[in-house]
Coordinates of C-alpha atoms in Angstrom, one line a residue:
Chain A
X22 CA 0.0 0.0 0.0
X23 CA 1.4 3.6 -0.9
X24 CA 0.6 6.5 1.4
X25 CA -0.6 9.7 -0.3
X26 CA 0.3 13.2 1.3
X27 CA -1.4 15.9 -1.0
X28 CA -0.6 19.5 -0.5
X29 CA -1.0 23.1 -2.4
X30 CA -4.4 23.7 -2.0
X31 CA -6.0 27.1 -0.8
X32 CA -8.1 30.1 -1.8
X33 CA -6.8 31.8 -5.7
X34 CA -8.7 34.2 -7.5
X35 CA -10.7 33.3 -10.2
X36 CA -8.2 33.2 -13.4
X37 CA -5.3 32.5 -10.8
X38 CA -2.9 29.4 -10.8
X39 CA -2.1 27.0 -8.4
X40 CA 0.3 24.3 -8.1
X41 CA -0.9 20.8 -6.6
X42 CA 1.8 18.7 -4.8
X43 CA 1.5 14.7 -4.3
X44 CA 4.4 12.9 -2.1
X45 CA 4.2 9.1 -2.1
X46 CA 5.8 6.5 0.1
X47 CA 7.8 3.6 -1.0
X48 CA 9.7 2.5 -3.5
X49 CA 6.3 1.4 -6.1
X50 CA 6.0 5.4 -7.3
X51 CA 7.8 5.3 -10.5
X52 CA 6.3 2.4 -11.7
X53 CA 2.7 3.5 -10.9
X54 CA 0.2 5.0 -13.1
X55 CA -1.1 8.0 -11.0
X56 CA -4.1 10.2 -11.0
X57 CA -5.7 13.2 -9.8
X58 CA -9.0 13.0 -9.0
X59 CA -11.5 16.0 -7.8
X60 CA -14.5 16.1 -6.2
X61 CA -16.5 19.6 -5.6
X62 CA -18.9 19.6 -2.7
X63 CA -21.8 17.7 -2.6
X64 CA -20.7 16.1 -5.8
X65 CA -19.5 12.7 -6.7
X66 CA -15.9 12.1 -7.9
X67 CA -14.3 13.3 -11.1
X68 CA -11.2 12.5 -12.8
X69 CA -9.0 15.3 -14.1
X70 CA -5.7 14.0 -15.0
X71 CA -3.3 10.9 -15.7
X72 CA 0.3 10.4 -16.1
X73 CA 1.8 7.1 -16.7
X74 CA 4.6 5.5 -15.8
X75 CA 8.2 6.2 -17.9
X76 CA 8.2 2.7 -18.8
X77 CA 5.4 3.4 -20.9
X78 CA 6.4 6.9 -22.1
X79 CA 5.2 9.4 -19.5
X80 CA 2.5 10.3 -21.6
X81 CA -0.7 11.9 -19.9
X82 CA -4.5 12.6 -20.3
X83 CA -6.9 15.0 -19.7
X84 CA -10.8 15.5 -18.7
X85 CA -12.2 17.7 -21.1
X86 CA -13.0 20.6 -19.0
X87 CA -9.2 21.1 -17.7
X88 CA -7.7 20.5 -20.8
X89 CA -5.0 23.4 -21.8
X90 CA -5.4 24.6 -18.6
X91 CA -4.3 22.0 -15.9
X92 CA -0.7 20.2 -16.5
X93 CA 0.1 16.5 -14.9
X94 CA 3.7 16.0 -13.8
X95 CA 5.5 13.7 -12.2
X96 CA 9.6 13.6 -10.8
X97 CA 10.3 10.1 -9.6
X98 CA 13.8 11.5 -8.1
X99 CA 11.3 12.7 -5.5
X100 CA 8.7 10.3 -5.6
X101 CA 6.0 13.6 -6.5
X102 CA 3.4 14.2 -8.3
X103 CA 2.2 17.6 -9.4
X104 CA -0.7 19.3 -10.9
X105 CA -0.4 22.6 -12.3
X106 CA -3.9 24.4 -12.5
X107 CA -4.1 27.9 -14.8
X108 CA -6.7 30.2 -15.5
X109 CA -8.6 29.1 -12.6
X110 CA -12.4 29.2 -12.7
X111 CA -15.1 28.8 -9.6
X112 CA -15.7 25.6 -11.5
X113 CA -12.6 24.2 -10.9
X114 CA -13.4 24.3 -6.3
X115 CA -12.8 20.9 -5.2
X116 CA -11.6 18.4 -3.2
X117 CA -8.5 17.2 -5.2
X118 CA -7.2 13.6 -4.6
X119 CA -4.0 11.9 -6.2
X120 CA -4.9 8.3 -6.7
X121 CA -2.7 5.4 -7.8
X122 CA -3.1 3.2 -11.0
X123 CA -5.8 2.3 -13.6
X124 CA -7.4 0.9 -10.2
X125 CA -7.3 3.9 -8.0
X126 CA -6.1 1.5 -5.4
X127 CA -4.4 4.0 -3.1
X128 CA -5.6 7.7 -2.2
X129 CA -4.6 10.8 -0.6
X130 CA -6.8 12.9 2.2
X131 CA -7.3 15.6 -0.4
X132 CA -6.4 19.3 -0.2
X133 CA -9.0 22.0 -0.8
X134 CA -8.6 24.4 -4.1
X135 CA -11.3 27.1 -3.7
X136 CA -11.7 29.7 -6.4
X137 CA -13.3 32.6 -5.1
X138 CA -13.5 36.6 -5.9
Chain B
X2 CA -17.0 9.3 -23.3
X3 CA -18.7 6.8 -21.3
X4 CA -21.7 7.7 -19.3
X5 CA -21.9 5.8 -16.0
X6 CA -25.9 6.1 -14.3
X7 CA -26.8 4.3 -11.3
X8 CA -30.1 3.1 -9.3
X9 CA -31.4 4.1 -7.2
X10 CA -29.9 7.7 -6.0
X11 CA -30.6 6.3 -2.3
X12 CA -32.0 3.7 -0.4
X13 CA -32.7 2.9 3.2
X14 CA -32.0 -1.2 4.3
X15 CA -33.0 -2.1 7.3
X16 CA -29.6 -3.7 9.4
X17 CA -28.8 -7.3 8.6
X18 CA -30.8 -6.6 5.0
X19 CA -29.8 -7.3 1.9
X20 CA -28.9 -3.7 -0.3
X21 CA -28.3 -3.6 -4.1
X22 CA -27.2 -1.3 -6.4
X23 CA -27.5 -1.2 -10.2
X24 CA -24.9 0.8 -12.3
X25 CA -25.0 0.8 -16.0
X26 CA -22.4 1.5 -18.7
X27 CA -23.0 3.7 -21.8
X28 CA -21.4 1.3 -24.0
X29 CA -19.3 -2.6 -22.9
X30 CA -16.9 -1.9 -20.6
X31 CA -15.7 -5.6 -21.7
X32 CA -12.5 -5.5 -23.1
X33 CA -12.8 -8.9 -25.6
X34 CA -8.9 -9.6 -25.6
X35 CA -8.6 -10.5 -22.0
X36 CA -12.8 -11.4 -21.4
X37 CA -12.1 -7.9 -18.3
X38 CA -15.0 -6.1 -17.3
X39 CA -13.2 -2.3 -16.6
X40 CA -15.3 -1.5 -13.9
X41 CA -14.8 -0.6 -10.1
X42 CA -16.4 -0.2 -7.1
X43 CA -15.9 2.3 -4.4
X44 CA -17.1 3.1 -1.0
X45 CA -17.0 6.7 0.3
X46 CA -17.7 7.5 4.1
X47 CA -17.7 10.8 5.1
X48 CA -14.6 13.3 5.4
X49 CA -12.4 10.6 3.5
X50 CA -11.6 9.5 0.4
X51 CA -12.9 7.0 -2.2
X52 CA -11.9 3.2 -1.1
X53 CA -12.0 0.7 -3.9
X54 CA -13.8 -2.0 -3.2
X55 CA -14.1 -4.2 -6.3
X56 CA -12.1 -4.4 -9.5
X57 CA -12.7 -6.0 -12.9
X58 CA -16.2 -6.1 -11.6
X59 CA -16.0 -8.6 -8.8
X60 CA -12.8 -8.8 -8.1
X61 CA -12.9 -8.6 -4.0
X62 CA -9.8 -5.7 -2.8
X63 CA -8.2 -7.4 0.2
X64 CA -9.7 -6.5 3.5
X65 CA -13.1 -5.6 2.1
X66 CA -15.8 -8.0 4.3
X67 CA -17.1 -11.3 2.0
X68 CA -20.9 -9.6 2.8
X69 CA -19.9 -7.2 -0.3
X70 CA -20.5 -9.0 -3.7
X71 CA -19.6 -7.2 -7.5
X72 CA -21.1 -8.9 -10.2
X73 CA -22.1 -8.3 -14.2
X74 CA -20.8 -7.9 -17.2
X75 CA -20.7 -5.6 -20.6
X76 CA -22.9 -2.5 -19.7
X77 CA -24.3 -4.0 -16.5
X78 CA -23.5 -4.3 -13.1
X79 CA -24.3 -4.9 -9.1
X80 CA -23.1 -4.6 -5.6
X81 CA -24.6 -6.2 -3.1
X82 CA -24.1 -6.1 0.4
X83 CA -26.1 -9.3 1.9
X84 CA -26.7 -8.0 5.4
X85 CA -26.0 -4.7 6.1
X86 CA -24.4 -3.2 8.7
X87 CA -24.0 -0.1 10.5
X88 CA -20.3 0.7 9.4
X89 CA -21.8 0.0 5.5
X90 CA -23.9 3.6 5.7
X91 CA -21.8 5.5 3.0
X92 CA -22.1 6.7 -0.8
X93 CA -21.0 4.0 -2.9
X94 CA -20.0 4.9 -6.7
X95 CA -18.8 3.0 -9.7
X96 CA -16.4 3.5 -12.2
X97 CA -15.4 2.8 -15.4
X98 CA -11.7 2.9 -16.4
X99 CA -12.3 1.1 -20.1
X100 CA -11.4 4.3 -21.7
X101 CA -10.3 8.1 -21.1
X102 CA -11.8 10.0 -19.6
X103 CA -12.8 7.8 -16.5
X104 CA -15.7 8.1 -15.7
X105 CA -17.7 7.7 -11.9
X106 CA -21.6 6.9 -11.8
X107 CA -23.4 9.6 -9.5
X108 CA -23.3 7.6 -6.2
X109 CA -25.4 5.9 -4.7
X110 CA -26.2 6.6 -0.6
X111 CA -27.0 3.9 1.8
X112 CA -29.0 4.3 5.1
X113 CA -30.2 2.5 7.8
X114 CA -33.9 2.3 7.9

């Protein structure tokens, strides 16, 4: 089992940025497909983003509505995850989770984006 | 994209009752070279996160109580919990993770009547 410690979150201004932070325990990180996951309140889960592991490129997807906006990143050096969120909309206030696999076996606590004038 | 519904929104089981819930696929979630169902079930209490409960439909994750039960295939699916008990009383959703994006059915809540 991998721990999940997410950090970052906070109060931005709509049209503001904010960078997302996931630190993992053990040794599995780099060879895991990892997620991030929202969920704004009241609502039921909803997947943003996924990077996969270098062994099979690296290469990442996107939900539709952060697309061009939101940027999955990963350093395995320091077993991290990141998400980059631009242009920040009141849409975008959530819960966010980083999750681990196809699977979501393992997930954080969450850390609270809220996008508020 | 694959649209995930699930029945009913909420339901009430009396404790030691038997509780089901229906989610339904869009389109197969059956991938034909490996006869997988891509679905997954989660449990959410409140204050935490997601926990998986099933995989590949039915596939048990270890630690989760033998009173849980995934089942179907192709576009449609069940949990059951056969008797119900007071630590059960969560939102439980499913999931699809055939294709991109992945996709979560709205939840279902369960109650104690």
């Amino acid at each position: 089992e991998v721990q999940l410690v997410e950090s970052g979150g906070g109060l931005v201004k709509p049209g503001g940025s904010l960078r997302l932070s996931c630190t993992a325990s053990g040794s599995t990180f780099s060879n895991a497909y990892m997620n991030w996951v929202r969920q704004a309140p009241g609502k039921g889960p909803e997947w943003v983003a996924r990077i996969r592991n270098k062994a099979d490129g690296g290469t990442t997807d996107y939900a539709a509505p952060v697309k061009g906006r939101f940027t999955i990143s990963r350093d395995d050096s320091k077993n991290t995850l990141y998400l980059q969120m631009n242009s920040l909309t009141t849409e975008d206030t959530a819960v966010y989770y980083c999750a681990t696999g196809n699977l979501f076996e393992d997930w954080g606590q969450g850390t609270l984006v809220t996008v508020s004038s | 994209d694959i649209v995930m519904t699930q029945s009913p929104d909420s339901l009430a089981v009396s404790l030691g009752e038997r509780a089901t819930i229906n989610c339904k696929s869009s389109q197969s979630v059956l991938y034909s070279s490996n006869n997988k169902n891509y679905l997954g079930w989660y449990q959410q209490k409140p204050g935490q996160p997601p926990k998986l409960l099933f995989y590949w439909a039915s596939i048990r994750e270890s630690g989760v109580p033998d009173r849980f039960t995934g089942s179907g295939s192709g576009t449609d699916f069940t949990l059951t919990i056969s008797s119900l008990q007071a630590e059960d009383v969560a939102v439980y959703y499913c999931q699809q993770f055939y294709s991109t994006p992945l996709t979560f059915g709205p939840g279902t809540k369960v109650e104690i009547k």
